CSV table of C-alpha atoms in Angstrom, one decimal:
chain,number,residue,atom,x,y,z
A,1,MET,CA,-110.3,-23.6,145.9
A,2,LYS,CA,-112.9,-26.6,146.3
A,3,ASN,CA,-116.7,-25.9,145.7
A,4,LEU,CA,-118.2,-28.2,148.3
A,5,ASN,CA,-121.6,-26.4,148.0
A,6,LYS,CA,-123.8,-29.3,148.7
A,7,ASN,CA,-125.3,-31.1,151.3
A,8,TYR,CA,-125.8,-34.8,151.7
A,9,ILE,CA,-129.3,-35.9,152.2
A,10,ASN,CA,-131.1,-39.0,151.6
A,11,GLY,CA,-128.4,-40.6,150.0
A,12,GLU,CA,-127.7,-37.9,147.5
A,13,TRP,CA,-125.7,-34.9,146.9
A,14,VAL,CA,-128.2,-32.0,147.0
A,15,GLU,CA,-126.6,-28.8,145.5
A,16,TRP,CA,-127.3,-25.5,147.7
A,17,ARG,CA,-127.9,-22.0,146.1
A,18,GLY,CA,-128.0,-19.7,148.9
A,19,ASP,CA,-125.2,-18.0,151.0
A,20,THR,CA,-121.7,-19.9,151.3
A,21,ILE,CA,-119.1,-20.0,154.3
A,22,ASP,CA,-115.3,-19.6,153.4
A,23,VAL,CA,-113.2,-22.4,154.8
A,24,ASN,CA,-109.6,-21.0,155.4
A,25,GLU,CA,-106.1,-22.5,155.3
A,26,ALA,CA,-104.7,-22.2,158.9
A,27,ALA,CA,-101.2,-21.1,157.9
A,28,THR,CA,-102.0,-18.7,155.3
A,29,GLY,CA,-105.4,-17.2,156.0
A,30,ASP,CA,-106.4,-18.0,152.3
A,31,VAL,CA,-110.0,-19.3,151.6
A,32,ILE,CA,-109.6,-23.1,150.1
A,33,ALA,CA,-113.3,-23.9,150.2
A,34,LYS,CA,-116.9,-22.7,150.2
A,35,VAL,CA,-119.3,-24.6,152.2
A,36,PRO,CA,-123.2,-24.1,152.6
A,37,ALA,CA,-124.8,-21.6,155.0
A,38,SER,CA,-127.7,-24.1,155.2
A,39,GLY,CA,-130.8,-23.0,156.6
A,40,ARG,CA,-133.9,-24.3,158.6
A,41,ALA,CA,-135.6,-25.9,155.6
A,42,VAL,CA,-132.6,-27.8,154.5
A,43,MET,CA,-131.9,-29.3,157.9
A,44,GLU,CA,-135.6,-30.0,158.4
A,45,GLN,CA,-135.4,-32.0,155.0
A,46,ALA,CA,-132.6,-33.8,156.5
A,47,ILE,CA,-134.1,-34.9,159.6
A,48,GLU,CA,-137.4,-36.2,157.9
A,49,SER,CA,-135.1,-38.0,155.8
A,50,ALA,CA,-133.1,-39.7,158.7
A,51,GLN,CA,-136.7,-40.2,160.3
A,52,SER,CA,-138.1,-42.2,157.1
A,53,ALA,CA,-135.1,-44.4,157.4
A,54,PHE,CA,-135.1,-45.1,161.2
A,55,GLU,CA,-137.4,-48.0,160.9
A,56,SER,CA,-136.2,-50.1,158.8
A,57,TRP,CA,-132.5,-49.3,159.7
A,58,SER,CA,-133.1,-50.2,163.3
A,59,GLU,CA,-134.5,-53.4,162.4
A,60,THR,CA,-131.6,-54.6,160.1
A,61,SER,CA,-129.3,-57.3,161.2
A,62,LEU,CA,-126.0,-56.6,163.6
A,63,ASP,CA,-124.3,-58.4,160.4
A,64,GLN,CA,-125.6,-55.9,158.1
A,65,ARG,CA,-124.2,-53.3,160.2
A,66,ILE,CA,-121.0,-54.6,160.7
A,67,LYS,CA,-120.7,-55.1,157.0
A,68,VAL,CA,-121.3,-51.1,156.5
A,69,ILE,CA,-118.8,-50.2,159.2
A,70,GLU,CA,-116.5,-52.6,157.5
A,71,GLN,CA,-116.6,-50.9,154.4
A,72,LEU,CA,-116.2,-47.8,156.3
A,73,HIS,CA,-113.0,-48.6,157.9
A,74,ALA,CA,-111.5,-49.6,154.5
A,75,GLY,CA,-112.5,-46.3,153.1
A,76,LEU,CA,-110.9,-44.5,156.0
A,77,LYS,CA,-107.6,-46.5,155.3
A,78,GLU,CA,-107.7,-46.1,151.8
A,79,ARG,CA,-107.8,-42.3,151.8
A,80,ALA,CA,-105.9,-41.6,155.1
A,81,ALA,CA,-103.2,-39.6,153.3
A,82,GLU,CA,-106.0,-37.3,151.7
A,83,ILE,CA,-107.5,-37.0,155.2
A,84,ALA,CA,-104.5,-36.1,156.9
A,85,GLU,CA,-103.4,-33.0,154.5
A,86,THR,CA,-107.2,-32.0,154.4
A,87,VAL,CA,-107.2,-31.7,158.1
A,88,SER,CA,-103.8,-30.5,158.6
A,89,ARG,CA,-104.7,-27.2,156.1
A,90,GLU,CA,-107.9,-26.8,157.9
A,91,VAL,CA,-106.7,-27.2,161.5
A,92,GLY,CA,-103.0,-26.3,161.5
A,93,MET,CA,-101.7,-29.7,162.7
A,94,PRO,CA,-98.4,-30.5,161.3
A,95,ILE,CA,-98.6,-33.1,158.8
A,96,LYS,CA,-96.7,-35.7,160.7
A,97,LEU,CA,-98.9,-35.7,163.5
A,98,ALA,CA,-102.1,-35.2,161.6
A,99,THR,CA,-101.2,-38.5,159.3
A,100,GLY,CA,-101.3,-40.5,162.8
A,101,ILE,CA,-103.8,-38.6,164.7
A,102,GLN,CA,-106.1,-37.1,162.4
A,103,ALA,CA,-106.6,-39.6,159.9
A,104,GLY,CA,-105.1,-42.6,161.8
A,105,LEU,CA,-107.6,-42.3,164.9
A,106,PRO,CA,-110.7,-42.5,163.3
A,107,ALA,CA,-109.9,-45.7,161.6
A,108,THR,CA,-108.4,-47.0,164.7
A,109,VAL,CA,-111.8,-46.1,166.6
A,110,THR,CA,-113.7,-47.7,163.7
A,111,GLY,CA,-111.9,-50.7,163.9
A,112,SER,CA,-112.2,-50.9,167.6
A,113,TYR,CA,-116.1,-51.1,167.4
A,114,LEU,CA,-115.7,-54.2,164.3
A,115,LYS,CA,-113.6,-56.0,167.2
A,116,MET,CA,-116.4,-55.3,170.0
A,117,LEU,CA,-119.4,-55.5,168.2
A,118,PRO,CA,-119.9,-59.2,167.6
A,119,ASP,CA,-119.8,-60.1,171.5
A,120,PHE,CA,-121.7,-56.8,172.8
A,121,PRO,CA,-124.8,-58.0,174.6
A,122,PHE,CA,-127.6,-56.4,172.7
A,123,SER,CA,-130.0,-58.7,174.5
A,124,GLU,CA,-129.6,-60.7,178.2
A,125,GLN,CA,-131.7,-62.8,180.3
A,126,VAL,CA,-132.6,-61.2,183.7
A,127,GLY,CA,-134.6,-63.6,185.8
A,128,ASN,CA,-137.8,-63.9,184.0
A,129,SER,CA,-137.0,-60.7,181.7
A,130,GLU,CA,-135.5,-60.2,178.7
A,131,VAL,CA,-133.5,-57.0,178.7
A,132,GLN,CA,-132.8,-55.6,175.5
A,133,LYS,CA,-130.9,-52.7,174.4
A,134,VAL,CA,-132.6,-50.8,171.3
A,135,PRO,CA,-131.6,-47.8,169.2
A,136,VAL,CA,-132.7,-44.5,170.6
A,137,GLY,CA,-134.1,-43.0,167.2
A,138,VAL,CA,-132.8,-40.2,165.2
A,139,VAL,CA,-129.5,-38.8,166.4
A,140,GLY,CA,-128.4,-35.1,165.9
A,141,CYS,CA,-124.5,-35.0,165.6
A,142,ILE,CA,-122.6,-31.5,166.1
A,143,THR,CA,-118.8,-31.6,165.9
A,144,PRO,CA,-116.0,-29.4,166.6
A,145,TRP,CA,-113.1,-28.2,164.3
A,146,ASN,CA,-110.0,-29.2,166.3
A,147,TYR,CA,-110.5,-33.1,165.6
A,148,PRO,CA,-112.9,-32.6,163.0
A,149,LEU,CA,-113.5,-36.6,161.6
A,150,HIS,CA,-112.2,-38.2,165.0
A,151,GLN,CA,-115.0,-36.6,166.7
A,152,VAL,CA,-117.6,-37.3,164.0
A,153,ILE,CA,-116.5,-40.8,163.8
A,154,LEU,CA,-116.7,-41.4,167.7
A,155,LYS,CA,-120.6,-40.6,167.3
A,156,VAL,CA,-121.4,-41.7,163.7
A,157,VAL,CA,-120.0,-45.4,164.0
A,158,PRO,CA,-121.6,-46.2,167.4
A,159,ALA,CA,-124.9,-44.5,166.2
A,160,LEU,CA,-124.8,-46.8,163.2
A,161,ALA,CA,-123.8,-50.0,165.0
A,162,ALA,CA,-126.8,-49.5,167.5
A,163,GLY,CA,-129.4,-49.0,164.5
A,164,CYS,CA,-129.8,-45.2,164.9
A,165,THR,CA,-130.2,-43.0,161.8
A,166,ILE,CA,-128.2,-39.6,161.5
A,167,VAL,CA,-127.9,-36.2,160.7
A,168,LEU,CA,-124.5,-34.5,161.1
A,169,LYS,CA,-123.9,-31.0,161.4
A,170,PRO,CA,-120.0,-30.7,161.1
A,171,SER,CA,-118.1,-27.7,162.1
A,172,GLU,CA,-118.2,-25.0,159.2
A,173,ILE,CA,-114.2,-23.9,160.4
A,174,ALA,CA,-112.9,-27.5,159.4
A,175,PRO,CA,-116.0,-29.4,157.6
A,176,MET,CA,-113.9,-30.6,154.7
A,177,SER,CA,-113.0,-34.0,156.2
A,178,ALA,CA,-116.8,-34.7,156.8
A,179,TYR,CA,-117.2,-34.5,153.1
A,180,ILE,CA,-114.4,-37.1,152.5
A,181,LEU,CA,-116.7,-39.3,155.0
A,182,ALA,CA,-119.8,-38.4,153.4
A,183,ASP,CA,-118.2,-39.8,150.1
A,184,ILE,CA,-117.0,-42.8,151.7
A,185,LEU,CA,-120.3,-43.7,153.0
A,186,ASP,CA,-121.8,-42.8,149.7
A,187,GLY,CA,-119.9,-45.7,148.2
A,188,THR,CA,-121.2,-48.5,151.1
A,189,ASP,CA,-124.2,-50.5,151.4
A,190,LEU,CA,-125.6,-47.8,153.8
A,191,PRO,CA,-129.4,-47.4,153.0
A,192,LYS,CA,-130.6,-43.9,151.7
A,193,GLY,CA,-131.4,-41.6,154.8
A,194,VAL,CA,-129.5,-43.5,157.3
A,195,PHE,CA,-126.6,-40.7,157.4
A,196,ASN,CA,-127.5,-37.1,156.2
A,197,MET,CA,-125.0,-34.4,156.3
A,198,VAL,CA,-125.7,-30.5,156.4
A,199,CYS,CA,-123.2,-28.0,156.6
A,200,GLY,CA,-124.4,-24.6,158.6
A,201,LEU,CA,-124.4,-22.2,161.3
A,202,GLY,CA,-125.1,-23.2,164.9
A,203,GLU,CA,-128.0,-20.5,165.0
A,204,ASP,CA,-129.7,-21.8,162.1
A,205,ALA,CA,-129.0,-25.4,160.9
A,206,GLY,CA,-127.7,-26.4,164.5
A,207,ASP,CA,-130.7,-24.7,166.3
A,208,THR,CA,-133.0,-26.7,164.3
A,209,LEU,CA,-131.2,-30.0,164.5
A,210,ILE,CA,-131.3,-29.2,168.8
A,211,LYS,CA,-135.4,-28.6,168.7
A,212,HIS,CA,-136.8,-31.0,166.1
A,213,PRO,CA,-139.2,-33.1,167.8
A,214,ALA,CA,-138.1,-36.2,165.7
A,215,VAL,CA,-134.4,-35.7,166.9
A,216,ARG,CA,-134.6,-38.1,169.8
A,217,MET,CA,-130.8,-37.5,170.8
A,218,VAL,CA,-128.0,-34.8,170.5
A,219,SER,CA,-124.5,-35.8,170.8
A,220,PHE,CA,-122.4,-32.5,171.0
A,221,THR,CA,-118.6,-32.1,171.2
A,222,GLY,CA,-117.6,-28.2,171.9
A,223,SER,CA,-117.6,-25.3,174.2
A,224,THR,CA,-119.3,-25.7,177.7
A,225,ARG,CA,-121.6,-22.4,176.8
A,226,THR,CA,-123.0,-24.3,173.6
A,227,GLY,CA,-123.5,-27.4,175.6
A,228,SER,CA,-125.4,-25.5,178.3
A,229,LEU,CA,-127.6,-24.2,175.5
A,230,ILE,CA,-128.2,-27.8,174.1
A,231,ALA,CA,-128.7,-29.3,177.5
A,232,HIS,CA,-131.6,-26.7,178.0
A,233,ALA,CA,-133.2,-27.3,174.6
A,234,ALA,CA,-133.2,-31.2,174.9
A,235,ALA,CA,-134.9,-31.0,178.4
A,236,ASP,CA,-137.9,-29.1,177.0
A,237,ASP,CA,-138.4,-32.2,174.9
A,238,PHE,CA,-137.2,-34.9,177.1
A,239,LYS,CA,-134.0,-35.8,174.6
A,240,ARG,CA,-131.4,-37.8,175.3
A,241,PHE,CA,-128.1,-36.1,175.1
A,242,ALA,CA,-124.2,-36.7,175.2
A,243,LEU,CA,-121.9,-33.3,175.9
A,244,GLU,CA,-118.3,-33.6,175.6
A,245,MET,CA,-117.2,-30.2,176.5
A,246,GLY,CA,-114.1,-28.0,177.9
A,247,GLY,CA,-111.1,-28.8,180.0
A,248,LYS,CA,-108.5,-27.4,182.2
A,249,SER,CA,-106.8,-30.3,183.1
A,250,ALA,CA,-103.9,-30.3,185.6
A,251,SER,CA,-100.5,-32.4,185.2
A,252,VAL,CA,-99.4,-33.1,189.0
A,253,ILE,CA,-95.9,-33.7,189.1
A,254,LEU,CA,-95.2,-34.9,192.4
A,255,PRO,CA,-91.5,-34.2,194.3
A,256,ASP,CA,-90.2,-37.9,193.5
A,257,ALA,CA,-91.3,-38.1,189.8
A,258,ASP,CA,-88.4,-37.8,187.0
A,259,LEU,CA,-88.9,-33.9,186.8
A,260,LYS,CA,-87.3,-33.8,183.3
A,261,ALA,CA,-89.7,-36.5,182.1
A,262,ALA,CA,-92.6,-35.3,183.6
A,263,VAL,CA,-92.3,-31.9,182.1
A,264,LYS,CA,-91.4,-33.0,178.6
A,265,GLY,CA,-94.4,-35.2,178.7
A,266,THR,CA,-96.6,-32.6,180.2
A,267,VAL,CA,-95.5,-30.0,177.6
A,268,ASN,CA,-95.8,-32.3,174.5
A,269,ASN,CA,-99.4,-32.9,175.5
A,270,CYS,CA,-100.1,-29.2,176.3
A,271,LEU,CA,-98.8,-28.2,172.5
A,272,LEU,CA,-100.3,-31.1,170.7
A,273,ASN,CA,-102.3,-29.5,167.9
A,274,SER,CA,-101.1,-26.3,168.9
A,275,GLY,CA,-103.2,-26.5,172.4
A,276,GLN,CA,-106.4,-27.0,170.5
A,277,THR,CA,-107.3,-30.2,172.5
A,278,CYS,CA,-109.8,-30.2,175.2
A,279,THR,CA,-107.7,-32.8,177.2
A,280,ALA,CA,-104.5,-30.7,177.0
A,281,LEU,CA,-102.5,-30.7,180.3
A,282,THR,CA,-102.9,-26.8,180.4
A,283,ARG,CA,-101.9,-26.6,184.1
A,284,MET,CA,-98.6,-28.1,185.4
A,285,LEU,CA,-98.3,-28.6,189.2
A,286,VAL,CA,-95.2,-28.7,190.7
A,287,PRO,CA,-93.7,-28.7,194.2
A,288,ALA,CA,-92.6,-24.9,195.3
A,289,ASP,CA,-88.9,-25.9,195.8
A,290,LEU,CA,-88.9,-27.5,192.0
A,291,HIS,CA,-90.8,-24.4,190.2
A,292,ASP,CA,-87.9,-22.5,188.4
A,293,GLU,CA,-86.3,-25.7,187.6
A,294,ALA,CA,-89.5,-26.8,185.8
A,295,CYS,CA,-89.9,-23.6,184.2
A,296,GLU,CA,-86.4,-24.1,182.6
A,297,LEU,CA,-87.0,-27.2,181.6
A,298,ALA,CA,-90.7,-26.0,180.0
A,299,ALA,CA,-88.9,-23.2,178.4
A,300,GLU,CA,-86.1,-25.9,176.9
A,301,ALA,CA,-88.9,-28.3,175.6
A,302,VAL,CA,-90.8,-25.6,174.0
A,303,GLY,CA,-87.8,-24.4,172.4
A,304,LYS,CA,-87.6,-27.6,170.6
A,305,MET,CA,-91.1,-27.1,169.1
A,306,THR,CA,-90.4,-25.6,165.5
A,307,PRO,CA,-93.3,-23.6,164.3
A,308,GLY,CA,-93.6,-23.3,160.5
A,309,ASN,CA,-95.8,-24.7,157.7
A,310,PRO,CA,-97.9,-27.6,159.0
A,311,LEU,CA,-97.3,-29.5,155.4
A,312,GLU,CA,-94.0,-29.7,156.1
A,313,GLU,CA,-92.8,-32.9,157.9
A,314,THR,CA,-90.2,-31.1,160.0
A,315,THR,CA,-92.7,-28.7,161.4
A,316,ARG,CA,-93.5,-29.4,165.3
A,317,LEU,CA,-96.3,-26.8,165.9
A,318,GLY,CA,-98.6,-25.6,163.8
A,319,PRO,CA,-101.0,-22.5,163.6
A,320,LEU,CA,-104.4,-22.2,165.1
A,321,ALA,CA,-107.4,-23.2,163.0
A,322,SER,CA,-108.7,-19.5,162.7
A,323,ALA,CA,-108.3,-15.8,162.9
A,324,GLN,CA,-110.7,-15.7,165.8
A,325,GLN,CA,-108.9,-18.6,167.7
A,326,ARG,CA,-105.5,-16.9,167.3
A,327,ASP,CA,-107.0,-13.7,168.6
A,328,LYS,CA,-108.4,-14.9,171.5
A,329,VAL,CA,-105.3,-16.8,172.4
A,330,ILE,CA,-103.3,-13.7,172.1
A,331,ASP,CA,-105.5,-11.8,174.5
A,332,TYR,CA,-105.1,-14.6,177.1
A,333,ILE,CA,-101.7,-14.0,176.7
A,334,LYS,CA,-102.1,-10.6,177.6
A,335,LEU,CA,-103.8,-11.1,180.6
A,336,GLY,CA,-101.5,-13.4,182.0
A,337,ILE,CA,-98.8,-10.6,182.0
A,338,GLU,CA,-101.5,-8.2,183.5
A,339,GLU,CA,-102.4,-10.5,186.1
A,340,GLY,CA,-98.9,-10.9,187.1
A,341,ALA,CA,-97.6,-14.1,186.2
A,342,THR,CA,-94.1,-14.5,184.9
A,343,LEU,CA,-93.8,-14.9,181.5
A,344,VAL,CA,-91.2,-17.6,180.7
A,345,THR,CA,-90.9,-18.0,177.2
A,346,GLY,CA,-93.2,-16.8,174.1
A,347,GLY,CA,-95.8,-14.0,174.3
A,348,PRO,CA,-98.2,-12.2,172.2
A,349,GLU,CA,-96.4,-11.4,169.2
A,350,ALA,CA,-96.6,-13.6,166.2
A,351,PRO,CA,-93.2,-16.0,165.5
A,352,ASP,CA,-90.6,-14.2,163.6
A,353,GLY,CA,-91.3,-15.0,159.7
A,354,LEU,CA,-94.7,-16.3,160.5
A,355,GLU,CA,-96.9,-13.4,160.5
A,356,ALA,CA,-99.5,-14.7,157.9
A,357,GLY,CA,-101.8,-17.1,158.8
A,358,TYR,CA,-103.1,-17.6,162.8
A,359,PHE,CA,-99.7,-18.6,164.3
A,360,VAL,CA,-99.2,-18.1,168.1
A,361,LYS,CA,-95.9,-18.4,170.0
A,362,ALA,CA,-95.9,-21.5,172.2
A,363,THR,CA,-96.0,-19.6,175.7
A,364,VAL,CA,-95.2,-20.6,179.1
A,365,PHE,CA,-96.0,-18.7,182.4
A,366,GLY,CA,-94.8,-19.6,185.9
A,367,ASN,CA,-96.0,-18.7,189.4
A,368,VAL,CA,-99.8,-18.7,188.0
A,369,LYS,CA,-102.2,-18.1,190.8
A,370,PRO,CA,-104.4,-21.1,190.9
A,371,GLY,CA,-107.7,-18.7,191.2
A,372,SER,CA,-106.5,-16.3,188.3
A,373,ARG,CA,-108.3,-16.4,185.0
A,374,LEU,CA,-105.4,-17.9,183.2
A,375,ALA,CA,-105.5,-20.8,185.5
A,376,GLN,CA,-109.5,-21.2,185.4
A,377,GLU,CA,-110.6,-20.6,182.1
A,378,GLU,CA,-110.0,-22.8,178.7
A,379,ILE,CA,-107.4,-21.0,176.3
A,380,PHE,CA,-107.7,-23.6,173.7
A,381,GLY,CA,-104.3,-22.6,172.5
A,382,PRO,CA,-100.2,-23.3,173.1
A,383,VAL,CA,-100.2,-21.8,176.4
A,384,LEU,CA,-99.2,-23.5,179.8
A,385,CYS,CA,-99.5,-22.6,183.3
A,386,ILE,CA,-97.2,-23.5,185.8
A,387,ILE,CA,-98.5,-23.3,189.4
A,388,PRO,CA,-96.5,-24.2,192.4
A,389,TYR,CA,-97.9,-26.1,195.3
A,390,GLN,CA,-96.8,-27.0,198.9
A,391,ASP,CA,-97.9,-30.6,199.4
A,392,GLU,CA,-99.9,-33.4,198.1
A,393,LYS,CA,-103.0,-32.1,199.9
A,394,ASP,CA,-102.4,-28.8,198.2
A,395,ALA,CA,-101.9,-30.4,195.0
A,396,ILE,CA,-105.2,-32.5,194.9
A,397,ARG,CA,-107.0,-28.9,196.0
A,398,ILE,CA,-105.5,-26.8,193.1
A,399,ALA,CA,-105.9,-29.5,190.6
A,400,ASN,CA,-109.6,-30.1,191.5
A,401,GLY,CA,-110.1,-26.3,191.8
A,402,THR,CA,-111.8,-25.6,188.7
A,403,ASP,CA,-115.4,-26.3,187.1
A,404,PHE,CA,-113.8,-28.4,184.5
A,405,GLY,CA,-113.1,-32.6,185.0
A,406,LEU,CA,-111.7,-33.9,181.6
A,407,SER,CA,-108.5,-35.2,182.2
A,408,GLY,CA,-105.5,-35.0,183.9
A,409,ALA,CA,-102.0,-36.7,184.7
A,410,VAL,CA,-100.0,-37.7,187.6
A,411,TRP,CA,-96.3,-38.5,187.6
A,412,SER,CA,-94.4,-40.0,190.6
A,413,GLY,CA,-91.5,-42.4,191.2
A,414,ASP,CA,-93.8,-44.7,193.2
A,415,GLN,CA,-96.4,-46.0,190.9
A,416,ASP,CA,-98.8,-47.0,193.8
A,417,ASN,CA,-98.5,-43.4,195.0
A,418,ALA,CA,-99.3,-42.2,191.6
A,419,LYS,CA,-102.6,-44.2,191.2
A,420,LYS,CA,-103.6,-43.1,195.0
A,421,ILE,CA,-103.3,-39.4,193.8
A,422,ALA,CA,-105.0,-40.3,190.6
A,423,GLY,CA,-107.7,-41.3,192.4
A,424,LYS,CA,-108.3,-38.2,194.1
A,425,LEU,CA,-108.6,-36.2,190.8
A,426,ARG,CA,-112.1,-35.5,189.9
A,427,THR,CA,-111.9,-35.8,186.2
A,428,GLY,CA,-112.5,-38.5,183.3
A,429,GLN,CA,-109.4,-39.6,182.9
A,430,VAL,CA,-105.8,-39.7,184.4
A,431,PHE,CA,-102.6,-40.5,182.5
A,432,VAL,CA,-100.3,-42.2,185.2
A,433,ASN,CA,-96.5,-41.8,184.4
A,434,GLY,CA,-97.4,-41.1,180.9
A,435,GLY,CA,-99.6,-44.4,180.4
A,436,ALA,CA,-100.8,-44.8,176.8
A,437,PHE,CA,-104.2,-43.6,175.5
A,438,ASN,CA,-106.7,-46.6,175.2
A,439,PRO,CA,-109.4,-46.0,172.7
A,440,LEU,CA,-111.4,-48.9,174.5
A,441,ALA,CA,-111.8,-46.9,177.6
A,442,PRO,CA,-114.4,-44.5,178.3
A,443,PHE,CA,-113.8,-40.9,177.8
A,444,GLY,CA,-115.9,-38.1,178.9
A,445,GLY,CA,-115.8,-35.8,181.7
A,446,PHE,CA,-116.9,-34.6,185.5
A,447,GLY,CA,-118.6,-31.0,185.8
A,448,HIS,CA,-118.7,-28.6,183.0
A,449,SER,CA,-116.9,-30.9,180.9
A,450,GLY,CA,-119.5,-32.9,180.0
A,451,ILE,CA,-122.2,-35.7,180.4
A,452,GLY,CA,-121.8,-39.0,179.1
A,453,ARG,CA,-119.1,-41.3,177.5
A,454,GLU,CA,-117.5,-42.1,174.2
A,455,PHE,CA,-115.4,-44.9,173.1
A,456,GLY,CA,-115.9,-48.7,173.5
A,457,LYS,CA,-118.8,-49.9,174.9
A,458,TRP,CA,-119.7,-47.0,176.6
A,459,GLY,CA,-120.0,-45.1,173.6
A,460,LEU,CA,-122.3,-47.7,172.2
A,461,GLU,CA,-124.7,-47.4,175.1
A,462,GLU,CA,-124.9,-43.7,174.6
A,463,PHE,CA,-127.2,-44.2,171.6
A,464,LEU,CA,-129.3,-47.3,173.0
A,465,GLU,CA,-132.7,-47.3,175.4
A,466,VAL,CA,-133.3,-50.1,177.4
A,467,ARG,CA,-136.5,-52.4,177.1
A,468,SER,CA,-137.5,-55.0,179.2
A,469,LEU,CA,-139.8,-58.1,178.3
A,470,GLN,CA,-141.4,-59.6,181.2
A,471,LEU,CA,-141.9,-63.3,180.3
């Protein structure tokens, strides 16, 4: 078991002598680390450190900031294997996927900013005005447990590039990769106080970070309920905020699509990270006359997703990240049965031989009613809802018939028609016929899925204010 009973403040590892939080291994439930349950006083110390460092860091040259990000990029690549295993143990993502996603994506995103930054227009001439983009100030970053390092990098790298200083509160469920990040940054040329990390619970450390007057922006990824609380708190002090929250994304399979490929693509997306993905395609919309065939294909695809120890190379489906999340997902599976949806495969019982840890059977429901709780609420687990529709207009209505709007997909034999339907979905991104994820494209949601965008120039602009010099 690792003793991570420290916070990183003003360029130093500061020992914590209070209560601690257990970090559990997803596959076994065993305690694998202890981290601080830091309170308000420690968080205030970190914020003061960031505030003191802001003036000098905000005035550094872009070349100096790029140099630090280059050093971070090298460290992420060097410690990729360690990061992958750490997140696999905390979150439950199979090691093969964790290597490419949980460890690979943070390095890819960091590299994308290194390519973009030299040409980014931090200043431009508009008539007789010089329009400047300047750092917003001290940024509070609050990040989730499902992609723990990736979501940190999406905030920390553009914030550093913008010239902001940072206080990070990582998820207490999966904090260990954030400690690796802090250790990497500690070995760079980053000045003291620019990056700070405090581990603790939301009601103490998180609440202080959100409400402190020196924090001029809050960047949050997590639940819609917490996002709403942050928005209200930020409004009282007119803070900037960026919120990336939940989803209930629809995969619209049109009648002329390759049904087998579309179902397989949807299932693979839905079950990525055991469904613990905000962009998961958890609602599969199919023509009514293809519903039964789609259910059979989905059951076949799910049957190939072998659950097991996430540290084994052959595992396709790992556990959930916590006992609380496992129990929540099981309750939703029971609810689906109560609501009258057809249980195609899976169920509320633990997979055979995997009663320890936080495993849940990959579950598919057919004949799901669009207005049911199963189809409306984010489950955040390996549960797919198959919903029949009558025509394209009906499919669009159902796809847009939730409070969320984070992601989606359209499948069709006609690419132009697929793009047309995609353009009618009220969501932040749409995968057309399995199009590849692009780390330079904006990412964020409509409605209850959030405010603001991450990735690329849009992610950088979230951390910048605009100032005009009239000349």
